[in-house]
mmCIF file of C-alpha atoms and ligand atoms in Angstrom:
data_model
loop_
_atom_site.group_PDB
_atom_site.id
_atom_site.type_symbol
_atom_site.label_atom_id
_atom_site.label_comp_id
_atom_site.label_asym_id
_atom_site.label_seq_id
_atom_site.Cartn_x
_atom_site.Cartn_y
_atom_site.Cartn_z
ATOM 1 C CA UNK I 1 -18.495 3.504 -22.396
ATOM 2 C CA UNK I 2 -17.616 2.016 -18.880
ATOM 3 C CA UNK I 3 -13.980 1.131 -18.167
ATOM 4 C CA UNK I 4 -13.552 -0.379 -14.709
ATOM 5 C CA UNK I 5 -16.213 -0.172 -11.759
ATOM 6 C CA UNK I 6 -14.394 -1.362 -8.751
ATOM 7 C CA UNK I 7 -17.002 -2.254 -6.152
ATOM 8 C CA UNK I 8 -14.139 -4.384 -3.842
ATOM 9 C CA UNK I 9 -13.130 -1.734 -1.661
ATOM 10 C CA UNK I 10 -13.125 -4.136 1.455
ATOM 11 C CA UNK I 11 -10.339 -6.062 -0.128
ATOM 12 C CA UNK I 12 -8.267 -2.970 -0.825
ATOM 13 C CA UNK I 13 -8.791 0.486 -2.198
ATOM 14 C CA UNK I 14 -7.292 2.612 -5.049
ATOM 15 C CA UNK I 15 -4.763 5.093 -3.718
ATOM 16 C CA UNK I 16 -6.120 8.782 -4.225
ATOM 17 C CA UNK I 17 -4.104 11.566 -5.743
ATOM 18 C CA UNK I 18 -3.394 13.114 -2.267
ATOM 19 C CA UNK I 19 -1.914 9.811 -1.221
ATOM 20 C CA UNK I 20 0.197 9.394 -4.311
ATOM 21 C CA UNK I 21 1.674 12.945 -3.736
ATOM 22 C CA UNK I 22 2.417 11.907 -0.121
ATOM 23 C CA UNK I 23 4.293 8.871 -1.136
ATOM 24 C CA UNK I 24 6.155 10.716 -3.760
ATOM 25 C CA UNK I 25 7.189 13.336 -1.184
ATOM 26 C CA UNK I 26 8.095 10.754 1.129
ATOM 27 C CA UNK I 27 10.317 8.823 -1.424
ATOM 28 C CA UNK I 28 12.029 12.148 -2.841
ATOM 29 C CA UNK I 29 12.405 14.329 0.153
ATOM 30 C CA UNK I 30 11.505 12.162 3.525
ATOM 31 C CA UNK I 31 13.610 8.948 2.663
ATOM 32 C CA UNK I 32 15.915 9.271 5.465
ATOM 33 C CA UNK I 33 15.908 6.945 8.553
ATOM 34 C CA UNK I 34 13.979 8.771 11.186
ATOM 35 C CA UNK I 35 16.028 7.382 13.940
ATOM 36 C CA UNK I 36 19.280 9.187 12.656
ATOM 37 C CA UNK I 37 20.528 12.311 14.301
ATOM 38 C CA UNK I 38 21.016 14.765 11.352
ATOM 39 C CA UNK I 39 18.262 17.242 10.404
ATOM 40 C CA UNK I 40 16.783 15.625 7.446
ATOM 41 C CA UNK I 41 16.217 12.473 9.587
ATOM 42 C CA UNK I 42 14.581 14.873 12.355
ATOM 43 C CA UNK I 43 12.495 16.336 9.856
ATOM 44 C CA UNK I 44 11.309 12.834 8.664
ATOM 45 C CA UNK I 45 10.552 11.865 12.245
ATOM 46 C CA UNK I 46 8.453 15.192 12.736
ATOM 47 C CA UNK I 47 6.288 14.043 9.710
ATOM 48 C CA UNK I 48 5.797 10.714 11.156
ATOM 49 C CA UNK I 49 4.841 12.253 14.574
ATOM 50 C CA UNK I 50 2.441 14.519 12.735
ATOM 51 C CA UNK I 51 0.751 11.534 11.145
ATOM 52 C CA UNK I 52 0.536 10.065 14.595
ATOM 53 C CA UNK I 53 -1.558 12.801 15.926
ATOM 54 C CA UNK I 54 -3.758 13.065 12.796
ATOM 55 C CA UNK I 55 -4.744 9.427 13.115
ATOM 56 C CA UNK I 56 -5.232 9.867 16.847
ATOM 57 C CA UNK I 57 -7.417 12.625 16.453
ATOM 58 C CA UNK I 58 -9.422 10.997 13.667
ATOM 59 C CA UNK I 59 -10.223 8.167 16.095
ATOM 60 C CA UNK I 60 -11.352 10.345 18.777
ATOM 61 C CA UNK I 61 -8.041 9.375 20.698
ATOM 62 C CA UNK I 62 -6.181 12.510 21.317
ATOM 63 C CA UNK I 63 -3.318 12.032 23.724
ATOM 64 C CA UNK I 64 -3.260 8.120 23.634
ATOM 65 C CA UNK I 65 -0.741 6.065 22.059
ATOM 66 C CA UNK I 66 -0.434 4.840 18.701
ATOM 67 C CA UNK I 67 2.123 2.314 17.101
ATOM 68 C CA UNK I 68 2.493 2.037 13.465
ATOM 69 C CA UNK I 69 2.712 -1.405 12.012
ATOM 70 C CA UNK I 70 3.027 -3.118 8.903
ATOM 71 C CA UNK I 71 -0.765 -4.053 8.441
ATOM 72 C CA UNK I 72 -4.079 -4.445 10.142
ATOM 73 C CA UNK I 73 -3.099 -8.030 10.967
ATOM 74 C CA UNK I 74 -0.034 -7.148 12.650
ATOM 75 C CA UNK I 75 -1.872 -4.252 14.900
ATOM 76 C CA UNK I 76 -4.318 -7.170 15.841
ATOM 77 C CA UNK I 77 -1.857 -9.718 16.729
ATOM 78 C CA UNK I 78 -0.012 -6.952 18.668
ATOM 79 C CA UNK I 79 -3.133 -5.898 20.453
ATOM 80 C CA UNK I 80 -4.226 -9.482 21.384
ATOM 81 C CA UNK I 81 -1.054 -11.359 22.055
ATOM 82 C CA UNK I 82 1.027 -8.318 23.247
ATOM 83 C CA UNK I 83 -1.583 -7.571 25.891
ATOM 84 C CA UNK I 84 -2.307 -11.128 27.006
ATOM 85 C CA UNK I 85 1.845 -11.577 27.595
ATOM 86 C CA UNK I 86 1.394 -8.894 30.296
ATOM 87 C CA UNK I 87 -1.499 -10.133 32.267
ATOM 88 C CA UNK I 88 -1.025 -12.158 35.548
ATOM 89 C CA UNK I 89 -4.228 -13.846 35.461
ATOM 90 C CA UNK I 90 -4.840 -16.569 32.774
ATOM 91 C CA UNK I 91 -8.740 -16.824 32.493
ATOM 92 C CA UNK I 92 -10.894 -16.623 29.448
ATOM 93 C CA UNK I 93 -10.694 -14.556 26.128
ATOM 94 C CA UNK I 94 -13.921 -13.942 24.378
ATOM 95 C CA UNK I 95 -13.797 -13.524 20.555
ATOM 96 C CA UNK I 96 -16.702 -12.578 18.245
ATOM 97 C CA UNK I 97 -17.692 -15.257 15.734
ATOM 98 C CA UNK I 98 -17.449 -12.854 12.862
ATOM 99 C CA UNK I 99 -13.676 -11.907 13.403
ATOM 100 C CA UNK I 100 -11.324 -11.761 10.376
ATOM 101 C CA UNK I 101 -8.385 -14.480 10.282
ATOM 102 C CA UNK I 102 -6.087 -11.727 11.726
ATOM 103 C CA UNK I 103 -7.807 -12.359 14.865
ATOM 104 C CA UNK I 104 -9.197 -15.823 14.890
ATOM 105 C CA UNK I 105 -5.696 -17.370 13.745
ATOM 106 C CA UNK I 106 -4.383 -15.959 17.102
ATOM 107 C CA UNK I 107 -6.489 -18.287 19.121
ATOM 108 C CA UNK I 108 -3.822 -21.357 19.049
ATOM 109 C CA UNK I 109 -1.252 -18.733 20.504
ATOM 110 C CA UNK I 110 -3.689 -17.387 23.098
ATOM 111 C CA UNK I 111 -4.335 -20.919 24.219
ATOM 112 C CA UNK I 112 -0.320 -21.622 24.446
ATOM 113 C CA UNK I 113 -0.001 -18.464 26.536
ATOM 114 C CA UNK I 114 -2.500 -20.356 29.128
ATOM 115 C CA UNK I 115 -5.871 -18.741 28.293
ATOM 116 C CA UNK I 116 -9.204 -20.415 27.396
ATOM 117 C CA UNK I 117 -10.868 -18.869 24.383
ATOM 118 C CA UNK I 118 -14.781 -18.730 23.904
ATOM 119 C CA UNK I 119 -16.730 -17.620 20.900
ATOM 120 C CA UNK I 120 -19.298 -14.832 21.152
ATOM 121 C CA UNK I 121 -22.243 -16.039 19.073
ATOM 122 C CA UNK I 122 -23.451 -13.785 16.008
ATOM 123 C CA UNK I 123 -27.230 -13.104 15.339
ATOM 124 C CA UNK I 124 -28.745 -13.729 11.763
ATOM 125 C CA UNK I 125 -28.039 -10.013 10.873
ATOM 126 C CA UNK I 126 -24.434 -10.482 11.752
ATOM 127 C CA UNK I 127 -24.294 -8.759 15.001
ATOM 128 C CA UNK I 128 -22.863 -10.178 18.286
ATOM 129 C CA UNK I 129 -25.543 -11.667 20.354
ATOM 130 C CA UNK I 130 -25.583 -9.607 23.559
ATOM 131 C CA UNK I 131 -27.833 -11.831 25.513
ATOM 132 C CA UNK I 132 -25.675 -14.849 25.125
ATOM 133 C CA UNK I 133 -22.760 -12.664 25.682
ATOM 134 C CA UNK I 134 -23.991 -11.454 28.909
ATOM 135 C CA UNK I 135 -24.372 -15.206 30.088
ATOM 136 C CA UNK I 136 -20.721 -15.812 29.090
ATOM 137 C CA UNK I 137 -19.422 -12.629 31.242
ATOM 138 C CA UNK I 138 -17.884 -12.964 34.651
ATOM 139 C CA UNK I 139 -14.654 -11.805 36.519
ATOM 140 C CA UNK I 140 -12.606 -14.611 34.841
ATOM 141 C CA UNK I 141 -12.761 -12.821 31.575
ATOM 142 C CA UNK I 142 -9.556 -11.084 30.733
ATOM 143 C CA UNK I 143 -10.181 -10.034 27.273
ATOM 144 C CA UNK I 144 -12.990 -9.389 24.839
ATOM 145 C CA UNK I 145 -12.024 -9.170 20.943
ATOM 146 C CA UNK I 146 -15.036 -7.391 18.877
ATOM 147 C CA UNK I 147 -14.497 -5.947 15.531
ATOM 148 C CA UNK I 148 -15.934 -2.498 14.585
ATOM 149 C CA UNK I 149 -17.624 -3.562 11.190
ATOM 150 C CA UNK I 150 -17.603 -6.936 9.855
ATOM 151 C CA UNK I 151 -15.898 -7.339 6.367
ATOM 152 C CA UNK I 152 -18.475 -9.617 4.886
ATOM 153 C CA UNK I 153 -21.904 -8.705 6.139
ATOM 154 C CA UNK I 154 -21.171 -5.062 6.838
ATOM 155 C CA UNK I 155 -22.719 -5.386 10.305
ATOM 156 C CA UNK I 156 -21.640 -2.654 12.763
ATOM 157 C CA UNK I 157 -21.040 -4.202 16.190
ATOM 158 C CA UNK I 158 -22.672 -2.989 19.304
ATOM 159 C CA UNK I 159 -19.557 -1.683 21.019
ATOM 160 C CA UNK I 160 -20.935 0.737 23.393
ATOM 161 C CA UNK I 161 -23.273 -2.084 24.749
ATOM 162 C CA UNK I 162 -20.197 -4.482 25.062
ATOM 163 C CA UNK I 163 -18.227 -2.016 26.946
ATOM 164 C CA UNK I 164 -21.332 -1.441 29.362
ATOM 165 C CA UNK I 165 -21.581 -5.244 29.965
ATOM 166 C CA UNK I 166 -17.892 -5.370 30.519
ATOM 167 C CA UNK I 167 -18.103 -2.522 33.190
ATOM 168 C CA UNK I 168 -20.629 -4.533 34.793
ATOM 169 C CA UNK I 169 -19.387 -8.072 34.782
ATOM 170 C CA UNK I 170 -15.705 -8.053 34.280
ATOM 171 C CA UNK I 171 -14.445 -4.518 34.749
ATOM 172 C CA UNK I 172 -10.811 -5.296 34.385
ATOM 173 C CA UNK I 173 -11.058 -7.227 31.098
ATOM 174 C CA UNK I 174 -9.371 -5.278 28.153
ATOM 175 C CA UNK I 175 -11.371 -4.777 25.118
ATOM 176 C CA UNK I 176 -9.661 -4.687 21.674
ATOM 177 C CA UNK I 177 -11.571 -3.530 18.475
ATOM 178 C CA UNK I 178 -10.511 -4.483 15.055
ATOM 179 C CA UNK I 179 -11.381 -1.293 13.244
ATOM 180 C CA UNK I 180 -9.852 -2.170 9.819
ATOM 181 C CA UNK I 181 -13.509 -2.085 7.894
ATOM 182 C CA UNK I 182 -14.637 0.680 10.151
ATOM 183 C CA UNK I 183 -12.403 3.446 10.626
ATOM 184 C CA UNK I 184 -13.375 6.678 8.886
ATOM 185 C CA UNK I 185 -16.402 5.174 7.241
ATOM 186 C CA UNK I 186 -18.360 4.401 10.506
ATOM 187 C CA UNK I 187 -17.897 7.012 13.332
ATOM 188 C CA UNK I 188 -15.568 5.817 16.197
ATOM 189 C CA UNK I 189 -14.706 7.657 19.382
ATOM 190 C CA UNK I 190 -12.189 5.909 21.265
ATOM 191 C CA UNK I 191 -12.356 7.878 24.465
ATOM 192 C CA UNK I 192 -16.125 7.802 24.682
ATOM 193 C CA UNK I 193 -16.415 4.188 23.976
ATOM 194 C CA UNK I 194 -13.909 2.997 26.744
ATOM 195 C CA UNK I 195 -12.074 0.318 24.750
ATOM 196 C CA UNK I 196 -8.448 -0.280 25.235
ATOM 197 C CA UNK I 197 -7.406 -0.903 21.765
ATOM 198 C CA UNK I 198 -8.269 -0.271 18.132
ATOM 199 C CA UNK I 199 -6.413 -1.516 15.015
ATOM 200 C CA UNK I 200 -6.749 0.044 11.619
ATOM 201 C CA UNK I 201 -5.106 -0.653 8.152
ATOM 202 C CA UNK I 202 -4.012 1.921 5.526
ATOM 203 C CA UNK I 203 -4.891 0.036 2.329
ATOM 204 C CA UNK I 204 -8.484 0.031 3.128
ATOM 205 C CA UNK I 205 -8.687 3.759 3.255
ATOM 206 C CA UNK I 206 -6.840 4.459 0.036
ATOM 207 C CA UNK I 207 -3.432 4.558 1.592
ATOM 208 C CA UNK I 208 -0.538 2.316 0.898
ATOM 209 C CA UNK I 209 -0.523 -1.368 1.624
ATOM 210 C CA UNK I 210 2.346 -2.013 4.079
ATOM 211 C CA UNK I 211 0.971 0.330 6.886
ATOM 212 C CA UNK I 212 -1.332 -0.327 9.674
ATOM 213 C CA UNK I 213 -1.770 1.237 13.097
ATOM 214 C CA UNK I 214 -2.656 0.092 16.716
ATOM 215 C CA UNK I 215 -4.189 2.862 18.975
ATOM 216 C CA UNK I 216 -4.128 1.878 22.612
ATOM 217 C CA UNK I 217 -4.862 3.727 26.022
ATOM 218 C CA UNK I 218 -1.989 5.230 27.679
ATOM 219 C CA UNK I 219 -2.636 3.053 30.872
ATOM 220 C CA UNK I 220 -2.972 -0.175 28.788
ATOM 221 C CA UNK I 221 -0.161 -2.539 28.789
ATOM 222 C CA UNK I 222 1.474 -4.147 25.640
ATOM 223 C CA UNK I 223 4.520 -6.070 25.320
ATOM 224 C CA UNK I 224 6.180 -6.567 21.874
ATOM 225 C CA UNK I 225 5.679 -9.720 19.834
ATOM 226 C CA UNK I 226 8.606 -8.971 17.639
ATOM 227 C CA UNK I 227 12.326 -7.906 18.461
ATOM 228 C CA UNK I 228 14.930 -5.768 17.026
ATOM 229 C CA UNK I 229 16.057 -2.160 16.935
ATOM 230 C CA UNK I 230 13.437 -1.008 19.327
ATOM 231 C CA UNK I 231 11.488 1.485 17.270
ATOM 232 C CA UNK I 232 8.075 2.751 18.103
ATOM 233 C CA UNK I 233 8.835 2.881 21.779
ATOM 234 C CA UNK I 234 10.123 -0.788 21.590
ATOM 235 C CA UNK I 235 6.759 -1.915 20.657
ATOM 236 C CA UNK I 236 7.338 -2.364 16.961
ATOM 237 C CA UNK I 237 10.936 -2.867 15.994
ATOM 238 C CA UNK I 238 11.988 -2.239 12.344
ATOM 239 C CA UNK I 239 12.926 0.929 10.318
ATOM 240 C CA UNK I 240 9.491 2.716 9.804
ATOM 241 C CA UNK I 241 7.971 2.594 6.647
ATOM 242 C CA UNK I 242 7.765 6.340 6.251
ATOM 243 C CA UNK I 243 6.345 6.255 2.793
ATOM 244 C CA UNK I 244 3.513 4.259 4.174
ATOM 245 C CA UNK I 245 2.968 6.295 7.256
ATOM 246 C CA UNK I 246 2.811 9.546 5.045
ATOM 247 C CA UNK I 247 0.284 7.869 2.986
ATOM 248 C CA UNK I 248 -1.702 6.983 5.991
ATOM 249 C CA UNK I 249 -1.705 10.629 7.034
ATOM 250 C CA UNK I 250 -2.723 11.930 3.711
ATOM 251 C CA UNK I 251 -5.576 9.404 3.436
ATOM 252 C CA UNK I 252 -6.982 10.315 6.625
ATOM 253 C CA UNK I 253 -6.624 14.195 6.156
ATOM 254 C CA UNK I 254 -8.283 13.885 2.699
ATOM 255 C CA UNK I 255 -11.087 11.374 3.485
ATOM 256 C CA UNK I 256 -14.216 13.332 2.320
ATOM 257 C CA UNK I 257 -16.388 14.688 5.183
ATOM 258 C CA UNK I 258 -19.629 13.387 3.487
ATOM 259 C CA UNK I 259 -17.864 10.059 2.233
ATOM 260 C CA UNK I 260 -20.395 7.811 4.497
ATOM 261 C CA UNK I 261 -23.412 9.750 3.661
ATOM 262 C CA UNK I 262 -22.758 9.225 0.149
ATOM 263 C CA UNK I 263 -21.693 5.608 0.349
ATOM 264 C CA UNK I 264 -24.944 5.120 2.019
ATOM 265 C CA UNK I 265 -26.958 6.487 -0.670
ATOM 266 C CA UNK I 266 -25.217 4.418 -3.281
ATOM 267 C CA UNK I 267 -25.727 1.196 -1.162
ATOM 268 C CA UNK I 268 -29.555 1.942 -0.916
ATOM 269 C CA UNK I 269 -29.590 2.737 -4.726
ATOM 270 C CA UNK I 270 -27.860 -0.610 -5.503
ATOM 271 C CA UNK I 271 -29.916 -2.735 -3.126
ATOM 272 C CA UNK I 272 -33.224 -1.101 -4.170
ATOM 273 C CA UNK I 273 -32.162 -1.653 -7.721
ATOM 274 C CA UNK I 274 -31.105 -5.455 -7.257
ATOM 275 C CA UNK I 275 -34.421 -6.013 -5.242
ATOM 276 C CA UNK I 276 -36.635 -4.422 -7.776
ATOM 277 C CA UNK I 277 -34.955 -6.607 -10.497
ATOM 278 C CA UNK I 278 -34.446 -9.877 -8.806
ATOM 279 C CA UNK I 279 -37.326 -10.770 -6.280
ATOM 280 C CA UNK I 280 -35.267 -13.826 -5.028
ATOM 281 C CA UNK I 281 -32.530 -11.645 -3.972
ATOM 282 C CA UNK I 282 -31.843 -11.661 -0.158
ATOM 283 C CA UNK I 283 -29.560 -9.102 1.817
ATOM 284 C CA UNK I 284 -27.221 -10.879 4.423
ATOM 285 C CA UNK I 285 -26.471 -8.490 7.148
ATOM 286 C CA UNK I 286 -28.515 -5.680 8.953
ATOM 287 C CA UNK I 287 -31.379 -4.380 6.818
ATOM 288 C CA UNK I 288 -31.176 -0.635 5.520
ATOM 289 C CA UNK I 289 -32.360 1.822 7.972
ATOM 290 C CA UNK I 290 -30.953 -0.177 11.012
ATOM 291 C CA UNK I 291 -28.363 1.465 13.108
ATOM 292 C CA UNK I 292 -26.119 -1.646 12.534
ATOM 293 C CA UNK I 293 -26.253 -1.203 8.702
ATOM 294 C CA UNK I 294 -22.836 0.035 7.461
ATOM 295 C CA UNK I 295 -22.535 2.489 4.730
ATOM 296 C CA UNK I 296 -19.993 0.554 2.449
ATOM 297 C CA UNK I 297 -20.661 -3.052 2.385
ATOM 298 C CA UNK I 298 -23.253 -4.757 0.867
ATOM 299 C CA UNK I 299 -23.655 -8.735 0.893
ATOM 300 C CA UNK I 300 -26.541 -10.272 -1.316
ATOM 301 C CA UNK I 301 -27.346 -13.861 -2.082
ATOM 302 C CA UNK I 302 -28.698 -14.272 -5.732
ATOM 303 C CA UNK I 303 -29.740 -17.835 -5.330
ATOM 304 C CA UNK I 304 -29.593 -20.100 -7.362
ATOM 305 C CA UNK I 305 -26.773 -18.344 -9.415
ATOM 306 C CA UNK I 306 -23.502 -19.120 -7.807
ATOM 307 C CA UNK I 307 -21.341 -16.160 -6.543
ATOM 308 C CA UNK I 308 -18.335 -17.474 -8.693
ATOM 309 C CA UNK I 309 -20.395 -17.559 -11.871
ATOM 310 C CA UNK I 310 -22.023 -13.948 -11.299
ATOM 311 C CA UNK I 311 -18.622 -12.548 -10.317
ATOM 312 C CA UNK I 312 -16.914 -13.705 -13.675
ATOM 313 C CA UNK I 313 -19.953 -12.678 -15.623
ATOM 314 C CA UNK I 314 -19.728 -9.087 -14.115
ATOM 315 C CA UNK I 315 -15.938 -9.122 -14.665
ATOM 316 C CA UNK I 316 -16.417 -9.369 -18.338
ATOM 317 C CA UNK I 317 -18.457 -6.031 -17.924
ATOM 318 C CA UNK I 318 -15.350 -4.432 -16.121
ATOM 319 C CA UNK I 319 -17.240 -4.688 -12.727
ATOM 320 C CA UNK I 320 -15.104 -6.059 -9.929
ATOM 321 C CA UNK I 321 -16.987 -7.564 -6.936
ATOM 322 C CA UNK I 322 -16.145 -10.227 -4.432
ATOM 323 C CA UNK I 323 -17.700 -13.613 -3.511
ATOM 324 C CA UNK I 324 -17.760 -13.557 0.330
ATOM 325 C CA UNK I 325 -14.486 -12.063 1.651
ATOM 326 C CA UNK I 326 -11.323 -11.781 -0.539
ATOM 327 C CA UNK I 327 -9.074 -12.863 2.230
ATOM 328 C CA UNK I 328 -10.981 -16.388 2.254
ATOM 329 C CA UNK I 329 -11.962 -16.526 -1.452
ATOM 330 C CA UNK I 330 -8.883 -18.798 -2.447
ATOM 331 C CA UNK I 331 -10.053 -21.312 0.171
ATOM 332 C CA UNK I 332 -12.998 -23.362 -1.588
ATOM 333 C CA UNK I 333 -15.209 -23.478 1.480
ATOM 334 C CA UNK I 334 -18.165 -21.756 2.687
ATOM 335 C CA UNK I 335 -17.467 -18.368 4.590
ATOM 336 C CA UNK I 336 -17.520 -19.149 8.392
ATOM 337 C CA UNK I 337 -18.874 -15.732 8.862
ATOM 338 C CA UNK I 338 -21.996 -16.492 6.926
ATOM 339 C CA UNK I 339 -22.496 -19.804 8.380
ATOM 340 C CA UNK I 340 -22.264 -18.305 11.752
ATOM 341 C CA UNK I 341 -25.182 -16.010 10.624
ATOM 342 C CA UNK I 342 -27.191 -19.108 9.808
ATOM 343 C CA UNK I 343 -26.963 -18.863 5.836
ATOM 344 C CA UNK I 344 -27.982 -22.082 4.064
ATOM 345 C CA UNK I 345 -25.024 -23.703 2.135
ATOM 346 C CA UNK I 346 -26.585 -22.567 -0.955
ATOM 347 C CA UNK I 347 -27.414 -19.014 0.153
ATOM 348 C CA UNK I 348 -23.492 -18.583 1.224
ATOM 349 C CA UNK I 349 -22.398 -20.248 -1.913
ATOM 350 C CA UNK I 350 -24.549 -17.474 -3.825
ATOM 351 C CA UNK I 351 -23.314 -14.690 -1.786
ATOM 352 C CA UNK I 352 -21.631 -11.599 -3.330
ATOM 353 C CA UNK I 353 -20.227 -8.793 -1.506
ATOM 354 C CA UNK I 354 -20.274 -5.214 -3.065
ATOM 355 C CA UNK I 355 -17.922 -2.741 -0.995
ATOM 356 C CA UNK I 356 -18.114 0.922 -1.980
ATOM 357 C CA UNK I 357 -15.968 4.126 -1.705
ATOM 358 C CA UNK I 358 -16.602 7.807 -1.582
ATOM 359 C CA UNK I 359 -15.726 7.575 -5.345
ATOM 360 C CA UNK I 360 -18.307 5.278 -6.451
ATOM 361 C CA UNK I 361 -20.734 7.048 -8.703
ATOM 362 C CA UNK I 362 -24.479 6.756 -9.204
ATOM 363 C CA UNK I 363 -23.782 5.834 -12.679
ATOM 364 C CA UNK I 364 -21.614 3.176 -11.629
ATOM 365 C CA UNK I 365 -24.464 1.592 -9.450
ATOM 366 C CA UNK I 366 -26.998 1.980 -12.273
ATOM 367 C CA UNK I 367 -24.665 0.127 -14.540
ATOM 368 C CA UNK I 368 -24.054 -2.773 -12.180
ATOM 369 C CA UNK I 369 -27.735 -3.226 -11.532
ATOM 370 C CA UNK I 370 -28.594 -3.545 -15.296
ATOM 371 C CA UNK I 371 -25.648 -5.896 -15.857
ATOM 372 C CA UNK I 372 -26.721 -7.943 -12.823
ATOM 373 C CA UNK I 373 -30.226 -8.180 -13.926
ATOM 374 C CA UNK I 374 -29.221 -9.263 -17.546
ATOM 375 C CA UNK I 375 -26.819 -12.146 -16.097
ATOM 376 C CA UNK I 376 -29.295 -13.203 -13.531
ATOM 377 C CA UNK I 377 -32.118 -13.928 -16.059
ATOM 378 C CA UNK I 378 -29.806 -15.803 -18.354
ATOM 379 C CA UNK I 379 -27.668 -17.722 -15.567
ATOM 380 C CA UNK I 380 -30.801 -18.568 -13.705
ATOM 381 C CA UNK I 381 -32.229 -20.333 -16.720
ATOM 382 C CA UNK I 382 -29.098 -22.640 -16.942
ATOM 383 C CA UNK I 383 -29.161 -23.545 -13.351
ATOM 384 C CA UNK I 384 -30.397 -26.804 -12.409
ATOM 385 C CA UNK I 385 -32.974 -26.838 -9.521
HETATM 386 N N1 PLP S 401 -9.423 -7.151 9.884
HETATM 387 C C1 PLP S 401 -10.404 -7.014 8.867
HETATM 388 C C2 PLP S 401 -11.896 -6.934 9.520
HETATM 389 C C3 PLP S 401 -10.376 -7.098 7.502
HETATM 390 O O1 PLP S 401 -11.329 -7.152 6.705
HETATM 391 C C4 PLP S 401 -9.078 -7.348 7.103
HETATM 392 C C5 PLP S 401 -8.536 -7.316 5.645
HETATM 393 O O2 PLP S 401 -9.403 -7.613 4.863
HETATM 394 C C6 PLP S 401 -7.769 -7.310 8.073
HETATM 395 C C7 PLP S 401 -8.102 -7.396 9.396
HETATM 396 C C8 PLP S 401 -6.438 -7.329 7.760
HETATM 397 O O3 PLP S 401 -5.826 -6.318 7.346
HETATM 398 P P1 PLP S 401 -4.467 -6.111 6.507
HETATM 399 O O4 PLP S 401 -4.652 -6.511 5.195
HETATM 400 O O5 PLP S 401 -4.135 -4.779 6.575
HETATM 401 O O6 PLP S 401 -3.620 -6.871 7.241
#
């Protein structure tokens, strides 16, 4: 008997036991204000600093800076607007077409600061089109914003190539990477890449909601975008969310070493099963085996069955998946990410996103395939052509 099969880990994740234990510890023992001068506060501050080091290390960013924020969205906003506020030049900002609203919603504000924005096109597989990007690059570019992994297609973006192009055409431009869907699930080495900043979010990796982080190079300039008590070196005022921060530390420390490998096996199992049973199934995003294929996100169009219909049918079986991206699903329109990849309206309307975590089991996937097959056969018969 199946209880619940949760395949929407790109929307949020279930807190793991070490995370729950860390939150309890924070709430029972480490609830002091880290800025106060007595010992319990200093102990709390020490634990916050230990998490800072743990997260920097996990991102290959030892010795760089990290600001704790309330979420991935705030980290992206701070990285982009906070940096652009410090620049003397006011040229162009290039933004990848697949970015999350945490980035794209900054565009009017970026333009208010006096910059022009331009979109970096996506290819059919959801990766940035490097040939077109090369043509957009010149010394007027101040900043490039490119995500690590796209939240809908699962496409891993060609960050090393983007950094090489930047070094060649606009060496003074900063690169900000939204790592919310990539951190821990796809390797990242901040130093080796040569990017200026990297944003991440706790609740996508089994930590609490309400905590995120922005990693940035020591020599990279960022100005605050919110004002108050001057915490986090003046970059993020507001008393620290110590329970959230400690949950993030526990999530990073306990993320399984072979989590990515395991998820990739489950993703292959899921896709092969769906494809075997439903010849019409189409994978949206980099194909299995491509270096751009992430281990945890699978986007599939099951035309002609609309994603909402399949989503509710699966929910009846206790299987939770997403139609496109959860952040956009309350807005009744075709996902801009899928349309930037050239999907037809019908394909986008029939797209389901399955997102896995290291706890997803092979049995979960077998059961999901069996239920999709049964629903598809029945629903297809009722769909008008
Ligand atoms: N960036 C990407 C790629 C995301 O998928 C999300 C959330 O879905 C965010 C940013 C926003 O993260 P948060 O929910 O922590 O604000």
